[in-house]
mmCIF file of C-alpha atoms in Angstrom:
data_model
loop_
_atom_site.group_PDB
_atom_site.id
_atom_site.type_symbol
_atom_site.label_atom_id
_atom_site.label_comp_id
_atom_site.label_asym_id
_atom_site.label_seq_id
_atom_site.Cartn_x
_atom_site.Cartn_y
_atom_site.Cartn_z
ATOM 1 C CA MET A 1 -15.392 -35.386 -93.964
ATOM 2 C CA SER A 2 -17.789 -32.845 -92.419
ATOM 3 C CA ARG A 3 -17.520 -31.701 -88.845
ATOM 4 C CA ARG A 4 -20.895 -33.207 -88.078
ATOM 5 C CA SER A 5 -19.856 -36.629 -89.326
ATOM 6 C CA ALA A 6 -16.470 -36.298 -87.656
ATOM 7 C CA CYS A 7 -18.081 -36.124 -84.234
ATOM 8 C CA SER A 8 -20.322 -39.121 -84.797
ATOM 9 C CA GLY A 9 -18.882 -41.912 -82.693
ATOM 10 C CA SER A 10 -15.442 -40.286 -82.804
ATOM 11 C CA SER A 11 -12.842 -40.101 -80.087
ATOM 12 C CA ASN A 12 -10.242 -37.457 -80.770
ATOM 13 C CA PRO A 13 -8.259 -36.942 -77.572
ATOM 14 C CA VAL A 14 -6.009 -33.951 -77.066
ATOM 15 C CA VAL A 15 -2.588 -34.856 -75.660
ATOM 16 C CA ASP A 16 -0.254 -32.135 -74.363
ATOM 17 C CA GLY A 17 -2.512 -29.523 -75.887
ATOM 18 C CA GLN A 18 -2.324 -31.040 -79.372
ATOM 19 C CA PRO A 19 -4.688 -33.368 -81.276
ATOM 20 C CA THR A 20 -3.466 -36.925 -81.759
ATOM 21 C CA HIS A 21 -4.831 -37.212 -85.299
ATOM 22 C CA VAL A 22 -6.583 -35.277 -88.018
ATOM 23 C CA VAL A 23 -10.185 -34.153 -87.472
ATOM 24 C CA GLY A 24 -11.921 -32.400 -90.330
ATOM 25 C CA GLU A 25 -10.007 -29.929 -92.451
ATOM 26 C CA SER A 26 -8.830 -27.535 -89.754
ATOM 27 C CA THR A 27 -6.102 -29.615 -88.134
ATOM 28 C CA ALA A 28 -3.139 -28.172 -90.049
ATOM 29 C CA PRO A 29 -3.746 -24.474 -89.254
ATOM 30 C CA TYR A 30 -4.120 -24.823 -85.483
ATOM 31 C CA SER A 31 -1.490 -27.548 -85.236
ATOM 32 C CA ASP A 32 0.986 -25.092 -86.713
ATOM 33 C CA LYS A 33 0.167 -22.465 -84.086
ATOM 34 C CA LEU A 34 0.438 -24.957 -81.233
ATOM 35 C CA ARG A 35 3.700 -26.278 -82.621
ATOM 36 C CA VAL A 36 5.173 -22.776 -82.802
ATOM 37 C CA ILE A 37 4.152 -22.002 -79.210
ATOM 38 C CA ARG A 38 5.432 -25.323 -77.890
ATOM 39 C CA THR A 39 8.758 -25.029 -79.715
ATOM 40 C CA ALA A 40 9.201 -21.490 -78.402
ATOM 41 C CA ILE A 41 8.553 -22.510 -74.788
ATOM 42 C CA GLN A 42 10.875 -25.498 -75.035
ATOM 43 C CA ASN A 43 13.619 -23.200 -76.317
ATOM 44 C CA ARG A 44 13.044 -20.513 -73.665
ATOM 45 C CA ARG A 45 11.647 -17.906 -76.044
ATOM 46 C CA ASN A 46 9.397 -15.193 -74.639
ATOM 47 C CA ILE A 47 6.024 -15.153 -76.403
ATOM 48 C CA ALA A 48 3.007 -12.895 -76.800
ATOM 49 C CA VAL A 49 -0.105 -14.915 -77.705
ATOM 50 C CA ILE A 50 -2.809 -12.605 -79.080
ATOM 51 C CA GLY A 51 -6.391 -13.725 -79.594
ATOM 52 C CA PRO A 52 -10.059 -13.360 -78.642
ATOM 53 C CA HIS A 53 -11.384 -14.313 -75.234
ATOM 54 C CA GLY A 54 -12.733 -17.787 -74.611
ATOM 55 C CA ILE A 55 -10.665 -19.686 -77.204
ATOM 56 C CA GLY A 56 -8.493 -21.654 -74.754
ATOM 57 C CA LYS A 57 -5.264 -19.616 -74.645
ATOM 58 C CA THR A 58 -4.685 -20.210 -70.939
ATOM 59 C CA GLN A 59 -5.621 -23.897 -71.045
ATOM 60 C CA ALA A 60 -3.370 -24.541 -74.047
ATOM 61 C CA ILE A 61 -0.360 -23.126 -72.193
ATOM 62 C CA ARG A 62 -1.234 -24.998 -69.004
ATOM 63 C CA SER A 63 -1.501 -28.271 -70.926
ATOM 64 C CA MET A 64 1.898 -27.723 -72.502
ATOM 65 C CA ALA A 65 3.477 -26.854 -69.147
ATOM 66 C CA GLN A 66 2.116 -30.043 -67.574
ATOM 67 C CA SER A 67 4.002 -32.050 -70.177
ATOM 68 C CA MET A 68 7.290 -30.276 -69.344
ATOM 69 C CA PRO A 69 8.332 -31.612 -65.912
ATOM 70 C CA GLY A 70 11.507 -29.536 -65.848
ATOM 71 C CA ILE A 71 9.709 -26.229 -65.230
ATOM 72 C CA THR A 72 7.576 -24.567 -62.543
ATOM 73 C CA LEU A 73 4.387 -22.985 -63.884
ATOM 74 C CA ARG A 74 3.343 -19.657 -62.402
ATOM 75 C CA TYR A 75 0.198 -17.789 -63.455
ATOM 76 C CA LEU A 76 -0.979 -14.248 -62.820
ATOM 77 C CA SER A 77 -3.566 -11.831 -64.218
ATOM 78 C CA LEU A 78 -2.305 -8.305 -64.789
ATOM 79 C CA ALA A 79 -5.877 -6.991 -64.655
ATOM 80 C CA GLN A 80 -5.815 -7.690 -60.904
ATOM 81 C CA MET A 81 -2.335 -6.351 -60.102
ATOM 82 C CA SER A 82 -0.520 -3.089 -59.451
ATOM 83 C CA ALA A 83 3.166 -2.171 -59.499
ATOM 84 C CA ASP A 84 3.331 -2.685 -55.717
ATOM 85 C CA ASP A 85 2.488 -6.354 -56.197
ATOM 86 C CA ILE A 86 5.835 -6.981 -57.910
ATOM 87 C CA LEU A 87 7.929 -5.771 -54.980
ATOM 88 C CA ALA A 88 5.953 -5.622 -51.749
ATOM 89 C CA PRO A 89 7.286 -3.500 -48.834
ATOM 90 C CA PHE A 90 8.023 -5.543 -45.727
ATOM 91 C CA PRO A 91 9.160 -4.059 -42.359
ATOM 92 C CA GLU A 92 12.177 -5.554 -40.625
ATOM 93 C CA GLU A 93 14.611 -4.832 -37.795
ATOM 94 C CA ARG A 94 18.177 -4.116 -38.897
ATOM 95 C CA HIS A 95 21.093 -2.738 -36.863
ATOM 96 C CA GLY A 96 18.735 -1.829 -34.061
ATOM 97 C CA ARG A 97 16.558 0.238 -36.338
ATOM 98 C CA ARG A 98 13.333 -0.379 -38.180
ATOM 99 C CA TRP A 99 13.821 -0.646 -41.950
ATOM 100 C CA VAL A 100 11.728 -1.472 -44.959
ATOM 101 C CA THR A 101 12.805 -4.188 -47.335
ATOM 102 C CA TYR A 102 11.044 -5.353 -50.500
ATOM 103 C CA LEU A 103 10.060 -8.921 -51.168
ATOM 104 C CA PRO A 104 9.388 -10.208 -54.711
ATOM 105 C CA HIS A 105 5.912 -11.541 -55.446
ATOM 106 C CA SER A 106 5.487 -15.280 -54.896
ATOM 107 C CA MET A 107 5.114 -15.644 -58.663
ATOM 108 C CA PHE A 108 8.915 -15.590 -58.786
ATOM 109 C CA ASP A 109 9.239 -18.543 -56.371
ATOM 110 C CA ASP A 110 10.765 -21.398 -58.365
ATOM 111 C CA THR A 111 9.894 -24.080 -55.787
ATOM 112 C CA GLY A 112 7.492 -26.730 -57.082
ATOM 113 C CA PRO A 113 4.922 -28.676 -54.997
ATOM 114 C CA ASP A 114 7.581 -31.330 -54.396
ATOM 115 C CA GLY A 115 10.048 -28.793 -52.990
ATOM 116 C CA VAL A 116 12.356 -28.954 -56.017
ATOM 117 C CA HIS A 117 13.622 -25.718 -57.598
ATOM 118 C CA ARG A 118 12.885 -25.527 -61.312
ATOM 119 C CA PRO A 119 12.994 -22.656 -63.824
ATOM 120 C CA ILE A 120 9.762 -20.662 -63.941
ATOM 121 C CA LEU A 121 7.410 -20.518 -66.912
ATOM 122 C CA LEU A 122 5.486 -17.352 -66.077
ATOM 123 C CA VAL A 123 2.079 -16.945 -67.761
ATOM 124 C CA MET A 124 0.853 -13.336 -67.644
ATOM 125 C CA ASP A 125 -2.838 -13.265 -68.532
ATOM 126 C CA GLU A 126 -4.810 -10.113 -69.456
ATOM 127 C CA PHE A 127 -1.441 -8.590 -70.337
ATOM 128 C CA ASN A 128 -2.896 -5.535 -72.056
ATOM 129 C CA ARG A 129 -5.603 -4.942 -69.440
ATOM 130 C CA ALA A 130 -3.444 -3.712 -66.545
ATOM 131 C CA ARG A 131 -5.242 -1.046 -64.507
ATOM 132 C CA ASP A 132 -1.932 0.418 -63.299
ATOM 133 C CA PRO A 133 0.325 1.630 -66.177
ATOM 134 C CA ALA A 134 3.280 1.642 -63.758
ATOM 135 C CA LEU A 135 2.984 -2.147 -63.618
ATOM 136 C CA TYR A 136 4.702 -2.436 -67.003
ATOM 137 C CA ASN A 137 7.654 -0.405 -65.735
ATOM 138 C CA ALA A 138 7.914 -2.743 -62.757
ATOM 139 C CA LEU A 139 7.934 -5.756 -65.084
ATOM 140 C CA LEU A 140 10.469 -4.427 -67.572
ATOM 141 C CA GLU A 141 13.532 -5.382 -65.529
ATOM 142 C CA PHE A 142 12.719 -9.055 -65.252
ATOM 143 C CA MET A 143 11.399 -9.143 -68.833
ATOM 144 C CA SER A 144 14.704 -7.664 -70.033
ATOM 145 C CA VAL A 145 17.408 -9.316 -67.953
ATOM 146 C CA GLY A 146 15.607 -11.783 -65.687
ATOM 147 C CA THR A 147 16.214 -9.936 -62.420
ATOM 148 C CA ILE A 148 14.157 -8.083 -59.812
ATOM 149 C CA ALA A 149 15.968 -5.251 -58.000
ATOM 150 C CA GLY A 150 19.171 -6.758 -59.362
ATOM 151 C CA VAL A 151 18.488 -10.223 -57.898
ATOM 152 C CA PRO A 152 18.660 -12.981 -60.549
ATOM 153 C CA LEU A 153 15.484 -15.004 -61.028
ATOM 154 C CA ASN A 154 15.332 -18.640 -62.049
ATOM 155 C CA MET A 155 13.298 -17.971 -65.197
ATOM 156 C CA HIS A 156 12.612 -20.384 -68.035
ATOM 157 C CA CYS A 157 10.587 -17.911 -70.132
ATOM 158 C CA PHE A 158 7.410 -15.879 -69.994
ATOM 159 C CA VAL A 159 4.203 -16.028 -72.021
ATOM 160 C CA ALA A 160 1.845 -13.049 -72.226
ATOM 161 C CA LEU A 161 -1.790 -13.599 -73.200
ATOM 162 C CA LEU A 162 -3.482 -10.619 -74.859
ATOM 163 C CA ASN A 163 -6.801 -9.699 -76.404
ATOM 164 C CA PRO A 164 -6.653 -7.760 -79.679
ATOM 165 C CA ASN A 165 -6.511 -4.010 -79.079
ATOM 166 C CA ASP A 166 -9.912 -3.377 -80.627
ATOM 167 C CA GLU A 167 -11.942 -0.902 -78.568
ATOM 168 C CA GLN A 168 -15.098 -1.720 -80.480
ATOM 169 C CA VAL A 169 -15.005 -5.309 -79.246
ATOM 170 C CA TYR A 170 -12.629 -5.560 -76.265
ATOM 171 C CA PHE A 171 -13.004 -2.910 -73.585
ATOM 172 C CA ASN A 172 -10.150 -1.839 -71.316
ATOM 173 C CA THR A 173 -7.398 -3.059 -73.627
ATOM 174 C CA ALA A 174 -4.303 -0.864 -73.712
ATOM 175 C CA GLN A 175 -1.907 -0.040 -76.524
ATOM 176 C CA LEU A 176 1.449 -1.366 -75.328
ATOM 177 C CA GLU A 177 4.563 0.762 -75.639
ATOM 178 C CA ASP A 178 7.359 -0.317 -77.957
ATOM 179 C CA SER A 179 9.687 -0.742 -74.959
ATOM 180 C CA VAL A 180 7.342 -3.458 -73.640
ATOM 181 C CA LEU A 181 6.756 -5.138 -77.005
ATOM 182 C CA ASP A 182 10.514 -5.263 -77.600
ATOM 183 C CA ARG A 183 10.863 -7.739 -74.707
ATOM 184 C CA PHE A 184 9.093 -10.487 -76.664
ATOM 185 C CA ASP A 185 10.923 -12.833 -79.011
ATOM 186 C CA LEU A 186 7.850 -13.679 -81.079
ATOM 187 C CA PHE A 187 4.170 -12.847 -81.489
ATOM 188 C CA VAL A 188 1.581 -15.544 -82.240
ATOM 189 C CA GLU A 189 -1.888 -14.422 -83.323
ATOM 190 C CA VAL A 190 -4.565 -17.052 -82.766
ATOM 191 C CA ASP A 191 -8.252 -17.216 -83.625
ATOM 192 C CA GLN A 192 -11.240 -19.262 -82.505
ATOM 193 C CA TYR A 193 -10.062 -22.789 -83.386
ATOM 194 C CA ASP A 194 -6.306 -22.237 -83.795
ATOM 195 C CA LEU A 195 -5.563 -23.865 -80.422
ATOM 196 C CA GLY A 196 -7.589 -27.009 -80.996
ATOM 197 C CA ALA A 197 -10.830 -26.025 -79.270
ATOM 198 C CA ASP A 198 -12.894 -27.619 -82.049
ATOM 199 C CA VAL A 199 -11.051 -30.920 -81.649
ATOM 200 C CA TYR A 200 -11.641 -30.774 -77.905
ATOM 201 C CA LEU A 201 -15.379 -30.125 -78.351
ATOM 202 C CA LEU A 202 -15.756 -32.845 -80.978
ATOM 203 C CA SER A 203 -14.053 -35.349 -78.694
ATOM 204 C CA ARG A 204 -16.366 -34.656 -75.745
ATOM 205 C CA TYR A 205 -19.817 -33.705 -77.005
ATOM 206 C CA PRO A 206 -21.948 -35.671 -79.506
ATOM 207 C CA LEU A 207 -23.675 -32.483 -80.710
ATOM 208 C CA ALA A 208 -20.462 -30.495 -81.173
ATOM 209 C CA GLY A 209 -20.397 -31.060 -84.942
ATOM 210 C CA ALA A 210 -23.824 -29.427 -85.334
ATOM 211 C CA VAL A 211 -22.901 -26.469 -83.125
ATOM 212 C CA ILE A 212 -19.624 -25.914 -84.980
ATOM 213 C CA GLU A 213 -21.454 -26.125 -88.326
ATOM 214 C CA TRP A 214 -23.810 -23.373 -87.108
ATOM 215 C CA TYR A 215 -20.914 -21.292 -85.810
ATOM 216 C CA LEU A 216 -19.063 -21.486 -89.144
ATOM 217 C CA SER A 217 -22.181 -20.236 -90.947
ATOM 218 C CA LEU A 218 -22.216 -16.999 -88.931
ATOM 219 C CA PRO A 219 -20.843 -13.701 -90.262
ATOM 220 C CA ASP A 220 -17.550 -12.637 -88.648
ATOM 221 C CA ARG A 221 -19.151 -9.953 -86.482
ATOM 222 C CA LEU A 222 -21.381 -12.584 -84.842
ATOM 223 C CA LYS A 223 -18.730 -15.279 -84.497
ATOM 224 C CA ARG A 224 -17.092 -13.221 -81.779
ATOM 225 C CA LEU A 225 -20.242 -13.661 -79.685
ATOM 226 C CA VAL A 226 -19.822 -17.444 -79.662
ATOM 227 C CA PRO A 227 -16.222 -18.316 -78.722
ATOM 228 C CA PRO A 228 -15.427 -21.959 -77.936
ATOM 229 C CA ARG A 229 -16.033 -21.343 -74.242
ATOM 230 C CA ARG A 230 -19.620 -20.265 -75.004
ATOM 231 C CA GLN A 231 -20.002 -23.204 -77.386
ATOM 232 C CA GLU A 232 -19.069 -25.589 -74.573
ATOM 233 C CA LYS A 233 -21.574 -23.978 -72.207
ATOM 234 C CA LEU A 234 -24.231 -24.408 -74.899
ATOM 235 C CA LEU A 235 -23.311 -28.075 -75.369
ATOM 236 C CA GLN A 236 -23.356 -28.724 -71.629
ATOM 237 C CA ASN A 237 -26.819 -27.167 -71.382
ATOM 238 C CA LEU A 238 -28.063 -29.253 -74.299
ATOM 239 C CA GLU A 239 -26.882 -32.414 -72.548
ATOM 240 C CA LEU A 240 -28.982 -31.360 -69.545
ATOM 241 C CA GLY A 241 -32.015 -30.977 -71.776
ATOM 242 C CA ILE A 242 -32.050 -27.176 -71.492
ATOM 243 C CA PRO A 243 -33.448 -25.478 -74.622
ATOM 244 C CA VAL A 244 -31.030 -23.572 -76.848
ATOM 245 C CA GLU A 245 -32.407 -20.096 -76.161
ATOM 246 C CA TYR A 246 -31.415 -20.246 -72.486
ATOM 247 C CA SER A 247 -27.710 -20.322 -73.398
ATOM 248 C CA PHE A 248 -27.739 -16.771 -74.794
ATOM 249 C CA PRO A 249 -28.914 -13.338 -73.620
ATOM 250 C CA ARG A 250 -32.448 -12.483 -74.679
ATOM 251 C CA THR A 251 -31.134 -9.534 -76.699
ATOM 252 C CA THR A 252 -28.702 -11.600 -78.755
ATOM 253 C CA GLU A 253 -28.438 -11.021 -82.506
ATOM 254 C CA LEU A 254 -27.570 -14.649 -83.097
ATOM 255 C CA PRO A 255 -29.826 -16.712 -85.400
ATOM 256 C CA ILE A 256 -31.028 -19.124 -82.728
ATOM 257 C CA GLN A 257 -33.748 -20.564 -84.967
ATOM 258 C CA HIS A 258 -31.125 -21.631 -87.511
ATOM 259 C CA LEU A 259 -29.203 -23.411 -84.758
ATOM 260 C CA LYS A 260 -32.360 -25.272 -83.738
ATOM 261 C CA GLN A 261 -32.909 -26.397 -87.326
ATOM 262 C CA ILE A 262 -29.358 -27.759 -87.574
ATOM 263 C CA LEU A 263 -29.680 -29.591 -84.258
ATOM 264 C CA GLU A 264 -32.973 -31.128 -85.344
ATOM 265 C CA GLY A 265 -31.680 -32.048 -88.772
#
């Protein structure tokens, strides 16, 4: 069954970040990746998920966390943090003198919206884009033994989301030191549709099959210009009646005319 025919009149919902049934021929590969990630989180394994931008890494983890009521989800972006954000100085009066104490970042607060304390699933996005190299040193303690300044944290596990360290494609990515990499229990490399983005698009947009067909026809160097997030923006614009060319920069190398032919066909 082709992707174009699969989207015709289909309804392929995604439950807990995973497709409920087979769509096309790509279900097995991305189901395996999702299953590995889900099993790891359930068993408190610390994971590095490595893949291009815009493929749904963050949303996949969020969807899984929502189906696990026994944990508190915390999210942060290392690209926006420094080492001081982990332990913030806070003035206080002690023994008649003014002292400085350090308070852990609220990301370590295990209190859910309902006031119940639950182990924390910490999602660290942009993990290899930290502007402050000292941030990794500040994180090593909790990544190693689950404490901050010797104080135990109520941690379930942590998941780091990374872009491939390819300077030709992804700017500002950093090569991580072995001491940081050693804190992960497993590494899961994912690509454009490994997390079920194609199933999601097919379930929501009637023209998704045509757009995916066009995407699959592109050479690898151009596929990176059209991640699933861009594909969804294109599909949303098409539903509004906006012509294809407005969904891409004017200087794009993409074969827009070919896409138009597929959509018209």
